[in-house]
mmCIF file of C-alpha atoms in Angstrom:
data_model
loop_
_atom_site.group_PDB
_atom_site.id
_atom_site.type_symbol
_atom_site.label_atom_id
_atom_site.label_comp_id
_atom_site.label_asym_id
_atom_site.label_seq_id
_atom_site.Cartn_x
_atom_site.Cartn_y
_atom_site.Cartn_z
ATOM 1 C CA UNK A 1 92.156 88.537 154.220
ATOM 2 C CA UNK A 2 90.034 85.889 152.937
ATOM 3 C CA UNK A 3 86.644 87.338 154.059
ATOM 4 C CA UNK A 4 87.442 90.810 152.809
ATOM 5 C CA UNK A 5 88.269 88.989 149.300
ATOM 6 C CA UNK A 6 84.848 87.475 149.364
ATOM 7 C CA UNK A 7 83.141 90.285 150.719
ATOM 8 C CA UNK A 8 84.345 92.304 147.289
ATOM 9 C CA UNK A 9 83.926 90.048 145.168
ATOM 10 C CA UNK A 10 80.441 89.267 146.122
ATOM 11 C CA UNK A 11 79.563 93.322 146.451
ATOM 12 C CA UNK A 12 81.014 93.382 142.533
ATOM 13 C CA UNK A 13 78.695 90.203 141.170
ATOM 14 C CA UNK A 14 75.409 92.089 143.260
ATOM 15 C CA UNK A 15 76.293 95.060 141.596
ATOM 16 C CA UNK A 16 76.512 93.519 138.251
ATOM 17 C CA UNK A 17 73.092 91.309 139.142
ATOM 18 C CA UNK A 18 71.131 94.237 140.306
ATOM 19 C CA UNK A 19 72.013 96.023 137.297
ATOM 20 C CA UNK A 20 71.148 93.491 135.050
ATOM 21 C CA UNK A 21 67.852 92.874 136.680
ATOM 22 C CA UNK A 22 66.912 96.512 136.809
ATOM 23 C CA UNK A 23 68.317 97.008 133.167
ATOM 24 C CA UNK A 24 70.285 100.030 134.317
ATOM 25 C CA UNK A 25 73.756 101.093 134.535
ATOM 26 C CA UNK A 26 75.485 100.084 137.369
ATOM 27 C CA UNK A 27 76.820 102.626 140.140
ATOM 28 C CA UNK A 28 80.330 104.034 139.273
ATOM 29 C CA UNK A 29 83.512 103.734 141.208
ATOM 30 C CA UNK A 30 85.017 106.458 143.038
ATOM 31 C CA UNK A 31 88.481 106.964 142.296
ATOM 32 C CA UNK A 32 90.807 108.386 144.920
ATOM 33 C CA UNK A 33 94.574 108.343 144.609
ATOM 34 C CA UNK A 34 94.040 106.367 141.180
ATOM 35 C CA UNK A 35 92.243 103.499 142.864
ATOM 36 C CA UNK A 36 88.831 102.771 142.017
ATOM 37 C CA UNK A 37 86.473 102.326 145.126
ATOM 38 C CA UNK A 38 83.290 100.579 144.223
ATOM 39 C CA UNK A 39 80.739 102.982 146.374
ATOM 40 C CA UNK A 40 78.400 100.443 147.617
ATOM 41 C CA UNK A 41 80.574 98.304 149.248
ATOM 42 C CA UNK A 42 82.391 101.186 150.784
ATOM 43 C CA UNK A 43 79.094 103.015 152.089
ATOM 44 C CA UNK A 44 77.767 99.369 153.000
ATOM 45 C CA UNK A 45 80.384 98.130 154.807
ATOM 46 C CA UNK A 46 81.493 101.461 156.915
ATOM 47 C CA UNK A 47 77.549 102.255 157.910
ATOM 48 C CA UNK A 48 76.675 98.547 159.038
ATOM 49 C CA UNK A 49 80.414 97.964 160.618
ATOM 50 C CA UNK A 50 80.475 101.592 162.099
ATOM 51 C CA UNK A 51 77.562 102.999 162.205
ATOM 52 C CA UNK A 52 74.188 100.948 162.439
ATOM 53 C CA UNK A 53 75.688 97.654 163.806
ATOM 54 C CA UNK A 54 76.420 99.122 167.447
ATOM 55 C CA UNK A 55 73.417 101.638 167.243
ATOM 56 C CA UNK A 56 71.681 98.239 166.609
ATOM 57 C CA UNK A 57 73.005 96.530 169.399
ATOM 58 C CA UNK A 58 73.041 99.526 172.162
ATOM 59 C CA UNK A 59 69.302 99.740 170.978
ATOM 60 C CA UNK A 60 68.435 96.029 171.397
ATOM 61 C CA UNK A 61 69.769 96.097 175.031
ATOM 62 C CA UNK A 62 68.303 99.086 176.276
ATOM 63 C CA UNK A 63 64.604 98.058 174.839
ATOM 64 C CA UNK A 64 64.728 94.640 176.361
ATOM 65 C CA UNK A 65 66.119 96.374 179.763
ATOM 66 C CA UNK A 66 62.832 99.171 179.389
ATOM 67 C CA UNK A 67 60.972 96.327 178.801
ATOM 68 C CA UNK A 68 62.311 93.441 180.433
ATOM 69 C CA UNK A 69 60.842 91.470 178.362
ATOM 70 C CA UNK A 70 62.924 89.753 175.404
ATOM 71 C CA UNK A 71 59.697 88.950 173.339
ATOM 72 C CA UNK A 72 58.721 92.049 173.300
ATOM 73 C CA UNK A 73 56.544 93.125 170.218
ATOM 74 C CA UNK A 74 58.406 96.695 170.375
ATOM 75 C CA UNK A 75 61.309 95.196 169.909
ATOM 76 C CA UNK A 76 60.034 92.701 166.890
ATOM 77 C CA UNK A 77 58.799 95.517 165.104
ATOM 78 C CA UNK A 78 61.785 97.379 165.282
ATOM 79 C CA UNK A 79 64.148 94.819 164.091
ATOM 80 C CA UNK A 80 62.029 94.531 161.491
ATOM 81 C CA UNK A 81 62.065 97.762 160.324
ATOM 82 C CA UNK A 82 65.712 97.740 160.896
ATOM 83 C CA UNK A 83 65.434 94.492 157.743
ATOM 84 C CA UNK A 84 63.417 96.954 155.811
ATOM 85 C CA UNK A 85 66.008 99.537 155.854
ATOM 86 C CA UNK A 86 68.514 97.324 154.818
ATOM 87 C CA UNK A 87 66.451 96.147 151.656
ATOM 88 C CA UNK A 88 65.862 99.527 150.892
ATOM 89 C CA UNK A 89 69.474 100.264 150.564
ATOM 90 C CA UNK A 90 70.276 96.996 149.249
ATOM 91 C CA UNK A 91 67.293 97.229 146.317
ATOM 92 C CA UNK A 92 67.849 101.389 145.225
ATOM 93 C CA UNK A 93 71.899 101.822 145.447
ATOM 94 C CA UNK A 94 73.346 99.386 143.536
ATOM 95 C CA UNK A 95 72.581 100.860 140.223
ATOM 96 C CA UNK A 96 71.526 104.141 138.733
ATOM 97 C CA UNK A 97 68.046 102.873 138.474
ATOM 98 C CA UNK A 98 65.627 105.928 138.352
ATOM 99 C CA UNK A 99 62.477 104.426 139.387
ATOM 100 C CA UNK A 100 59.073 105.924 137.957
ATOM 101 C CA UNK A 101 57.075 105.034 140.697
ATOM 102 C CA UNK A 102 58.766 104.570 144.404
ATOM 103 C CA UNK A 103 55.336 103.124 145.644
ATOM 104 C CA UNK A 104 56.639 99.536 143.949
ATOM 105 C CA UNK A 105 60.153 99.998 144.997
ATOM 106 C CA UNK A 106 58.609 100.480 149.015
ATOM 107 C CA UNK A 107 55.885 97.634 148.330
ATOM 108 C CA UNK A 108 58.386 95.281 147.077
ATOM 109 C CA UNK A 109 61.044 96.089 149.717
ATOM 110 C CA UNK A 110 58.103 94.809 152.340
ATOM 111 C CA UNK A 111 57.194 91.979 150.573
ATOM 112 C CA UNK A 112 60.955 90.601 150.624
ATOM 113 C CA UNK A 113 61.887 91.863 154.394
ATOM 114 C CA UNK A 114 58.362 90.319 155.496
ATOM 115 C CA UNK A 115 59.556 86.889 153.263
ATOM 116 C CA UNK A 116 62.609 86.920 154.659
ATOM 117 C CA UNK A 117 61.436 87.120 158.232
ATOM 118 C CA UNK A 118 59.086 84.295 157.550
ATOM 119 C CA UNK A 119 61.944 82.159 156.026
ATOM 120 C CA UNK A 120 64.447 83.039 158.945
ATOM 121 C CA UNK A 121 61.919 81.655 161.212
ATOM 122 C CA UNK A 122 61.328 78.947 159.823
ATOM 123 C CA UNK A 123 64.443 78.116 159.380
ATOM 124 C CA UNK A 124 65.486 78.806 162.806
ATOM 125 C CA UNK A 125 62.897 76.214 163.782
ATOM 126 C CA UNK A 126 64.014 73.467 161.318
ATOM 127 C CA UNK A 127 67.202 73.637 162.764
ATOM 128 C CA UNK A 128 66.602 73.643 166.071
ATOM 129 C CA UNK A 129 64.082 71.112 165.840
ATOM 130 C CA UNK A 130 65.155 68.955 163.402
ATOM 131 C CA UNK A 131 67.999 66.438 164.230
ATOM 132 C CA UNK A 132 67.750 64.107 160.783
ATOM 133 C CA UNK A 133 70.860 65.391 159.498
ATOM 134 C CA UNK A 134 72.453 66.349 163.080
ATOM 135 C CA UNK A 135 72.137 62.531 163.639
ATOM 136 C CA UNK A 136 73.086 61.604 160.639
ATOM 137 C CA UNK A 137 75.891 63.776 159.522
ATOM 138 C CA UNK A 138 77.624 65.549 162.911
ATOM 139 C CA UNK A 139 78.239 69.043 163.463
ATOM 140 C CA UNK A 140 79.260 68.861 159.077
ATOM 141 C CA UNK A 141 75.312 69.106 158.776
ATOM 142 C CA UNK A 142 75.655 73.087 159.827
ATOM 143 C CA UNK A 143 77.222 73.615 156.539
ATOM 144 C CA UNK A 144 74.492 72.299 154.756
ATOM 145 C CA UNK A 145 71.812 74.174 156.914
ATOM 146 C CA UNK A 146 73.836 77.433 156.179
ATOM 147 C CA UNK A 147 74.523 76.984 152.776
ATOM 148 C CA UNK A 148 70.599 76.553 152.071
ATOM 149 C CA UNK A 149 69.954 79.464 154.122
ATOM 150 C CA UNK A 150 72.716 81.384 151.743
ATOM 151 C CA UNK A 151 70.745 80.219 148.580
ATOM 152 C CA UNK A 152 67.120 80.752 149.986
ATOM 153 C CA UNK A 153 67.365 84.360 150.644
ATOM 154 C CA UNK A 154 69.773 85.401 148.099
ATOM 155 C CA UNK A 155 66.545 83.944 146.062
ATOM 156 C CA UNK A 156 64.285 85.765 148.059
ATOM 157 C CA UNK A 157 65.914 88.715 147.415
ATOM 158 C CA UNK A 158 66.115 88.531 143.670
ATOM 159 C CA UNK A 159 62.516 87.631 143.536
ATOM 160 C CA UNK A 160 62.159 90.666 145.189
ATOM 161 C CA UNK A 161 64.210 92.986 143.184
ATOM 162 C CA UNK A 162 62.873 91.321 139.728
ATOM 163 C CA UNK A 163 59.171 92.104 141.247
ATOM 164 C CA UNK A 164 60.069 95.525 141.588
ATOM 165 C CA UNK A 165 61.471 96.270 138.274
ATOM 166 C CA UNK A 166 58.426 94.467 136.533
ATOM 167 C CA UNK A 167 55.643 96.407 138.358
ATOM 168 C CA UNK A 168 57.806 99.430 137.920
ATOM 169 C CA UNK A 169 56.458 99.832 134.248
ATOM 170 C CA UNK A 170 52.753 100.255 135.691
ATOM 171 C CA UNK A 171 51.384 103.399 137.129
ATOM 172 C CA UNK A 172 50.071 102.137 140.806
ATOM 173 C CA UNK A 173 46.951 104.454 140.411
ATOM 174 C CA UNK A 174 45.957 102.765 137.295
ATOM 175 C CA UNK A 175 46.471 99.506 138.786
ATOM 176 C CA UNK A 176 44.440 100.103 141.920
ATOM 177 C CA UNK A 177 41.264 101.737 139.486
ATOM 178 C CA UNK A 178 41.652 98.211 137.726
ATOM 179 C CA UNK A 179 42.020 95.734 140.940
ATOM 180 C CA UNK A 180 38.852 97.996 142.404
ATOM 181 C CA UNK A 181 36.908 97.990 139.252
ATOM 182 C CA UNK A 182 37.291 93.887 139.104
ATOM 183 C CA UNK A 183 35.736 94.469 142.773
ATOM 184 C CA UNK A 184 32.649 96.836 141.784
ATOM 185 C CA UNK A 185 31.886 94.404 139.089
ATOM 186 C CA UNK A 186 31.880 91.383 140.648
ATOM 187 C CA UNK A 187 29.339 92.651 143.751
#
């Protein structure tokens, strides 16, 4: 009961972060039987749980059984893209956001699933490799290892969602004339 309490509560502060970072109204409830049903959280929670989860998994086995090979660069690729889908939801349907120009919205989306790739390994390989705090502190040192994990890429992901609305207000052909013009000149 306790994890479906935090797992609304944090769905309701994203949605009210997302729309304050976008500056747009947040997504409205859905109201059946006089309850109100936050949308994202439902539609979230039923496609991972339901949906993409086990396609994920049935997926994962039967490339590394075609392959037979578990570091296979298939494989990488796809979960990766699989991380890019999930930004993409996670960045356009918390809020009515209209976005002018969907090329930032897809450029910032890869910048923060490519981050967050980088950071997960890393952090994979700090923890494995690292025994400081194992030593010093027992198996308690997980919490701290997961906690900073929790912080890191809830800040990678607001870093990625504040890039987005800020390059939002430029026109991407303009800025590409510009960043090519500084080019031509400098030659």
């Amino acid at each position: 009961v306790s994890i479906v309490v935090a797992l609304v509560l944090f769905c309701e502060n994203y949605r009210s972060i997302a729309s304050k970072i976008f500056q747009a109204k947040p997504r409205d409830y859905a109201h059946f039987k006089g309850k109100e049903i936050f949308l994202f959280w439902g539609f979230g929670t039923t496609l991972v749980f339901l949906f993409a989860l086990p396609l994920v998994v049935f997926f994962d086995i039967k490339i590394q059984v075609f392959f037979e090979d578990k570091d296979s660069s298939l494989l990488h690729v796809l979960r990766w893209i699989g991380t890019y889908a999930f930004f993409l939801i996670l960045f356009t349907i918390p809020t009515n956001k209209v976005f002018k120009h969907y090329f930032w919205v897809f450029l910032w989306v890869f910048f923060t699933s490519v981050s967050w790739h980088v950071l997960k390994w890393a952090f994979t390989y700090y923890v494995l490799y690292n025994r400081t705090y194992h030593e010093l502190y027992g198996s308690v040192s997980i919490l701290w290892f997961l906690m900073s994990w929790v912080y890191v890429s809830w800040l990678v992901i607001l870093i990625g969602m504040y890039g987005c609305k800020m390059c939002d207000t430029f026109d991407p052909k303009e800025v590409f004339k510009k960043f090519l013009g500084f080019f031509k000149k400098e030659t």
